[in-house]
Amino acid sequence: MLERPDLMSQLVDNKMLIPTGVKGIYGFSGEFENVVAAVERLARAIGKQGTTETISFPPAMNRAQLEDSGYLHGFPHLVGTVHHFCGDDQDHLLLLDSVEEGADWTKDLRAGDLALTPAACYPVYGIVARRGRLPEGGVNILLSSYCFRREPSDDPGRLQMFRMLEYVRMGTPEEALSFRSLWIDRAREIAEMLLLPATMEVAADPFFGRPGKIMASSQREQALKFELLLRVSGEQPTACMSFNYHQAHFAERWGIACSDGSPAHTACVGFGLERMALALLREHGFDVAEWPGTVRALLWS
Ligand code: AMP
Ligand code: ZN
């Protein structure tokens, strides 16, 4: 097992992570991507069932839909929007002058219709809502997306842009809850099969400000979020998967209804692909050829 304090420098020395000069944004080596791809393949294979619809999203989403989701109430500190130059020739010259002078050339850019996606499931609720009532038995959707969260850090496990694979269930409260408990069991098994020491804990999202503290404690009290914690970079284990029950929160915002017209309940399960890859590298070392045979077989057979 690789030891702290220098997982980051070991990753950089081994050219697995290539620094760009901005915290939390890295290039990833072919070797690192080999591990990420294997984790993704495993996550897709384990959740594969006939009725699951698969959608991959780009890293940006409809800004209006992010506003509709309520994300800005809880997480204004993490959000990222896409701004554009909207000026004429004169404005262009002024912009170039600003760059030349080292002044702020971005002040006249305007936010457009895009926001950076904060979690793979955010773009999907509006899409499902527009299709009308859910079919009998609800829906299962597998989503993947690059995600953005404004949380610059020197911790290789805390990125500003990272990949998330999510399974989303929409249906009755029972359907949403049994989906979540199925995945909690599966996640424990995945960690065991990958020989990664793991704990499962009730968790809370990092809501902003004083009202956020109340939101977080109510989320904990109701056990709406669980996390699978693995050893990544620090002494404290890091959340590598999360299991979220939103009750009717998203469905009510978007008007997603079950086949009988009752508000749908939703749940999602998120795999953080880079964190899972880092947990494997930390536990089994940088030389993938030397990893335990059972782990290699599971990831590359
Ligand atoms: P969450 O929506 O916060 O429960 O996140 C789902 C999963 O995404 C987490 O369990 C992590 O594996 C991953 N994740 C969240 N934030 C980050 C981050 N800043 N850097 C890398 N992975 C992250
Ligand atoms: Zn989600």
Short mmCIF file of C-alpha atoms and ligand atoms in Angstrom, two decimals, residues 119 121 125 166 168 244 246 268-269, ligand 2:
data_model
loop_
_atom_site.label_atom_id
_atom_site.label_comp_id
_atom_site.label_asym_id
_atom_site.label_seq_id
_atom_site.Cartn_x
_atom_site.Cartn_y
_atom_site.Cartn_z
CA ALA A 119 -23.50 15.68 -10.87
CA CYS A 121 -28.00 13.04 -12.79
CA TYR A 125 -34.88 14.98 -14.49
CA GLU A 166 -24.73 7.28 -11.90
CA VAL A 168 -30.93 6.75 -11.24
CA ASN A 244 -28.98 9.19 -2.33
CA HIS A 246 -34.32 12.42 -2.80
CA CYS A 268 -29.38 7.87 -7.36
CA VAL A 269 -26.12 6.03 -6.88
ZN ZN B 2 -27.48 11.94 -8.56
#
